[in-house]
Amino acid sequence: MEAVTALIKALLGSLRDLMPIIIVIAFFQLVVLQEPLPNLLSILFGLVLVIFGLTFFIFGLEMGLFPIGETMAQAFARKGSVFWLLTFAFCLGFGTTVAEPALTAVADEAAEVAAEGGMIQHNEQSMESYANGLRYTVALSVGIAILLGVLRILKGWPIQYMIIGGYVGVVILTMFAPQSIIGVAYDSGGVTTSTITVPLVTALGVGLASAIKGRNPMIDGFGLIAFASLLPMMFVMIFGMVVA
């Protein structure tokens, strides 16, 4: 009975979170455009699926991803091996980014546009090669970003100077990168920090800062996502210069 009650509360919470989106769409469709919603039953069914999906996703984060990320980070900290901790951080960043659905969608779209624009040959092999090259470039950059973020936690380096330096690098690369890759590079910084990457990386940072003496989880545990958003922009622009 407690489990059913918790599920109902979670479903109502998901509905509450989605309500602003529903109100906005309904207002502009019915009041501004003054047109009925097309395929109303299909839309309502899809909305129910979204509510259930969001609810189970949150349950999954709380039961699985957050605990395992924090537990592994604390275990590596107790083990005292910096090498294996940094290796784990890199592999975690790389693996979660490769599996990121948003990045896959952006990479495939970028490959199709590049083919239509004559940057690459308009065939399936070339487009797949371009998309995979973009995905693995971003994954490599996120792996290095998480590694640097973990190293910052270990050393206690101030995050603001590292972030400022990174954005200076982004501005400099923007002046030399091909115009066709700049927008893709900037978007890559956003799509990498999505469904899969954010929960595990956040749990890693908080768990590691909690396990290291002298580190404040609130101050030192967060900030890894900023690195994961920053480095892909630089790496994708470099990728564009190499491909061009």
mmCIF file of N, CA and C in Angstrom, residues 58-113:
data_model
loop_
_atom_site.group_PDB
_atom_site.id
_atom_site.type_symbol
_atom_site.label_atom_id
_atom_site.label_comp_id
_atom_site.label_asym_id
_atom_site.label_seq_id
_atom_site.Cartn_x
_atom_site.Cartn_y
_atom_site.Cartn_z
ATOM 1 N N ILE A 58 12.477 9.169 -12.848
ATOM 2 C CA ILE A 58 12.897 9.756 -11.569
ATOM 3 C C ILE A 58 13.126 8.658 -10.526
ATOM 4 N N PHE A 59 12.210 7.662 -10.516
ATOM 5 C CA PHE A 59 12.398 6.525 -9.613
ATOM 6 C C PHE A 59 13.723 5.825 -9.902
ATOM 7 N N GLY A 60 14.021 5.647 -11.180
ATOM 8 C CA GLY A 60 15.264 4.977 -11.558
ATOM 9 C C GLY A 60 16.498 5.738 -11.107
ATOM 10 N N LEU A 61 16.436 7.067 -11.236
ATOM 11 C CA LEU A 61 17.564 7.886 -10.779
ATOM 12 C C LEU A 61 17.794 7.710 -9.280
ATOM 13 N N GLU A 62 16.697 7.801 -8.518
ATOM 14 C CA GLU A 62 16.821 7.741 -7.064
ATOM 15 C C GLU A 62 17.226 6.356 -6.569
ATOM 16 N N MET A 63 16.770 5.314 -7.265
ATOM 17 C CA MET A 63 17.050 3.954 -6.812
ATOM 18 C C MET A 63 18.353 3.392 -7.366
ATOM 19 N N GLY A 64 18.756 3.839 -8.565
ATOM 20 C CA GLY A 64 19.900 3.212 -9.208
ATOM 21 C C GLY A 64 21.091 4.104 -9.480
ATOM 22 N N LEU A 65 20.897 5.107 -10.332
ATOM 23 C CA LEU A 65 22.047 5.865 -10.833
ATOM 24 C C LEU A 65 22.723 6.707 -9.761
ATOM 25 N N PHE A 66 21.943 7.467 -9.001
ATOM 26 C CA PHE A 66 22.547 8.304 -7.954
ATOM 27 C C PHE A 66 23.289 7.476 -6.905
ATOM 28 N N PRO A 67 22.679 6.417 -6.341
ATOM 29 C CA PRO A 67 23.399 5.634 -5.327
ATOM 30 C C PRO A 67 24.667 4.973 -5.853
ATOM 31 N N ILE A 68 24.598 4.392 -7.060
ATOM 32 C CA ILE A 68 25.777 3.688 -7.553
ATOM 33 C C ILE A 68 26.900 4.663 -7.880
ATOM 34 N N GLY A 69 26.559 5.855 -8.381
ATOM 35 C CA GLY A 69 27.587 6.853 -8.663
ATOM 36 C C GLY A 69 28.292 7.314 -7.396
ATOM 37 N N GLU A 70 27.512 7.614 -6.367
ATOM 38 C CA GLU A 70 28.102 8.059 -5.099
ATOM 39 C C GLU A 70 28.891 6.943 -4.434
ATOM 40 N N THR A 71 28.355 5.721 -4.460
ATOM 41 C CA THR A 71 29.020 4.587 -3.810
ATOM 42 C C THR A 71 30.373 4.293 -4.458
ATOM 43 N N MET A 72 30.412 4.281 -5.788
ATOM 44 C CA MET A 72 31.666 3.989 -6.480
ATOM 45 C C MET A 72 32.689 5.086 -6.251
ATOM 46 N N ALA A 73 32.236 6.344 -6.250
ATOM 47 C CA ALA A 73 33.165 7.454 -6.009
ATOM 48 C C ALA A 73 33.782 7.350 -4.611
ATOM 49 N N GLN A 74 32.955 7.053 -3.625
ATOM 50 C CA GLN A 74 33.453 6.915 -2.262
ATOM 51 C C GLN A 74 34.374 5.706 -2.122
ATOM 52 N N ALA A 75 34.062 4.616 -2.833
ATOM 53 C CA ALA A 75 34.914 3.427 -2.784
ATOM 54 C C ALA A 75 36.287 3.711 -3.388
ATOM 55 N N PHE A 76 36.333 4.431 -4.492
ATOM 56 C CA PHE A 76 37.615 4.778 -5.109
ATOM 57 C C PHE A 76 38.412 5.712 -4.207
ATOM 58 N N ALA A 77 37.705 6.635 -3.544
ATOM 59 C CA ALA A 77 38.394 7.548 -2.632
ATOM 60 C C ALA A 77 39.010 6.789 -1.452
ATOM 61 N N ARG A 78 38.266 5.803 -0.911
ATOM 62 C CA ARG A 78 38.810 4.996 0.186
ATOM 63 C C ARG A 78 39.976 4.137 -0.272
ATOM 64 N N LYS A 79 39.914 3.682 -1.522
ATOM 65 C CA LYS A 79 40.979 2.843 -2.055
ATOM 66 C C LYS A 79 42.284 3.617 -2.165
ATOM 67 N N GLY A 80 42.173 4.925 -2.401
ATOM 68 C CA GLY A 80 43.353 5.784 -2.425
ATOM 69 C C GLY A 80 44.168 5.722 -3.700
ATOM 70 N N SER A 81 43.616 5.146 -4.773
ATOM 71 C CA SER A 81 44.336 5.055 -6.046
ATOM 72 C C SER A 81 43.855 6.154 -6.983
ATOM 73 N N VAL A 82 44.688 7.163 -7.163
ATOM 74 C CA VAL A 82 44.325 8.275 -8.042
ATOM 75 C C VAL A 82 44.214 7.805 -9.486
ATOM 76 N N PHE A 83 45.107 6.894 -9.886
ATOM 77 C CA PHE A 83 45.106 6.408 -11.270
ATOM 78 C C PHE A 83 43.769 5.768 -11.624
ATOM 79 N N TRP A 84 43.288 4.844 -10.770
ATOM 80 C CA TRP A 84 42.041 4.159 -11.078
ATOM 81 C C TRP A 84 40.843 5.083 -10.949
ATOM 82 N N LEU A 85 40.918 6.040 -10.063
ATOM 83 C CA LEU A 85 39.832 7.012 -9.936
ATOM 84 C C LEU A 85 39.728 7.862 -11.197
ATOM 85 N N LEU A 86 40.850 8.347 -11.699
ATOM 86 C CA LEU A 86 40.848 9.154 -12.918
ATOM 87 C C LEU A 86 40.446 8.316 -14.137
ATOM 88 N N THR A 87 40.897 7.057 -14.153
ATOM 89 C CA THR A 87 40.514 6.163 -15.247
ATOM 90 C C THR A 87 39.004 5.926 -15.247
ATOM 91 N N PHE A 88 38.459 5.701 -14.055
ATOM 92 C CA PHE A 88 37.010 5.517 -13.928
ATOM 93 C C PHE A 88 36.263 6.775 -14.362
ATOM 94 N N ALA A 89 36.758 7.947 -13.967
ATOM 95 C CA ALA A 89 36.105 9.206 -14.336
ATOM 96 C C ALA A 89 36.084 9.379 -15.854
ATOM 97 N N PHE A 90 37.210 9.097 -16.507
ATOM 98 C CA PHE A 90 37.267 9.230 -17.966
ATOM 99 C C PHE A 90 36.312 8.251 -18.639
ATOM 100 N N CYS A 91 36.355 6.988 -18.217
ATOM 101 C CA CYS A 91 35.502 5.967 -18.830
ATOM 102 C C CYS A 91 34.024 6.266 -18.601
ATOM 103 N N LEU A 92 33.699 6.786 -17.416
ATOM 104 C CA LEU A 92 32.314 7.143 -17.131
ATOM 105 C C LEU A 92 31.840 8.257 -18.058
ATOM 106 N N GLY A 93 32.643 9.306 -18.206
ATOM 107 C CA GLY A 93 32.273 10.396 -19.096
ATOM 108 C C GLY A 93 32.160 9.955 -20.535
ATOM 109 N N PHE A 94 33.115 9.135 -20.986
ATOM 110 C CA PHE A 94 33.111 8.656 -22.374
ATOM 111 C C PHE A 94 31.910 7.756 -22.632
ATOM 112 N N GLY A 95 31.697 6.781 -21.733
ATOM 113 C CA GLY A 95 30.637 5.806 -21.950
ATOM 114 C C GLY A 95 29.245 6.408 -21.905
ATOM 115 N N THR A 96 28.988 7.287 -20.942
ATOM 116 C CA THR A 96 27.660 7.889 -20.843
ATOM 117 C C THR A 96 27.367 8.806 -22.028
ATOM 118 N N THR A 97 28.389 9.457 -22.549
ATOM 119 C CA THR A 97 28.180 10.367 -23.682
ATOM 120 C C THR A 97 27.900 9.605 -24.964
ATOM 121 N N VAL A 98 28.603 8.502 -25.178
ATOM 122 C CA VAL A 98 28.340 7.677 -26.360
ATOM 123 C C VAL A 98 26.898 7.177 -26.349
ATOM 124 N N ALA A 99 26.388 6.882 -25.152
ATOM 125 C CA ALA A 99 25.019 6.358 -25.028
ATOM 126 C C ALA A 99 23.962 7.450 -24.993
ATOM 127 N N GLU A 100 24.353 8.719 -25.043
ATOM 128 C CA GLU A 100 23.409 9.829 -24.902
ATOM 129 C C GLU A 100 22.517 9.951 -26.142
ATOM 130 N N PRO A 101 21.191 9.765 -26.003
ATOM 131 C CA PRO A 101 20.300 9.827 -27.168
ATOM 132 C C PRO A 101 20.295 11.192 -27.850
ATOM 133 N N ALA A 102 20.361 12.264 -27.073
ATOM 134 C CA ALA A 102 20.326 13.603 -27.663
ATOM 135 C C ALA A 102 21.530 13.840 -28.572
ATOM 136 N N LEU A 103 22.702 13.364 -28.151
ATOM 137 C CA LEU A 103 23.906 13.532 -28.976
ATOM 138 C C LEU A 103 23.783 12.746 -30.271
ATOM 139 N N THR A 104 23.242 11.541 -30.194
ATOM 140 C CA THR A 104 23.063 10.727 -31.402
ATOM 141 C C THR A 104 22.165 11.443 -32.405
ATOM 142 N N ALA A 105 21.088 12.049 -31.896
ATOM 143 C CA ALA A 105 20.158 12.758 -32.785
ATOM 144 C C ALA A 105 20.835 13.957 -33.440
ATOM 145 N N VAL A 106 21.584 14.735 -32.662
ATOM 146 C CA VAL A 106 22.269 15.918 -33.212
ATOM 147 C C VAL A 106 23.340 15.509 -34.209
ATOM 148 N N ALA A 107 24.091 14.452 -33.905
ATOM 149 C CA ALA A 107 25.157 13.992 -34.808
ATOM 150 C C ALA A 107 24.570 13.518 -36.137
ATOM 151 N N ASP A 108 23.472 12.765 -36.082
ATOM 152 C CA ASP A 108 22.843 12.298 -37.325
ATOM 153 C C ASP A 108 22.308 13.464 -38.149
ATOM 154 N N GLU A 109 21.710 14.436 -37.478
ATOM 155 C CA GLU A 109 21.186 15.605 -38.190
ATOM 156 C C GLU A 109 22.322 16.420 -38.801
ATOM 157 N N ALA A 110 23.413 16.573 -38.062
ATOM 158 C CA ALA A 110 24.564 17.322 -38.572
ATOM 159 C C ALA A 110 25.169 16.627 -39.785
ATOM 160 N N ALA A 111 25.220 15.303 -39.754
ATOM 161 C CA ALA A 111 25.764 14.560 -40.888
ATOM 162 C C ALA A 111 24.895 14.732 -42.133
ATOM 163 N N GLU A 112 23.580 14.718 -41.946
ATOM 164 C CA GLU A 112 22.667 14.890 -43.081
ATOM 165 C C GLU A 112 22.786 16.282 -43.683
ATOM 166 N N VAL A 113 22.874 17.298 -42.834
ATOM 167 C CA VAL A 113 23.016 18.672 -43.324
ATOM 168 C C VAL A 113 24.367 18.861 -44.011
#
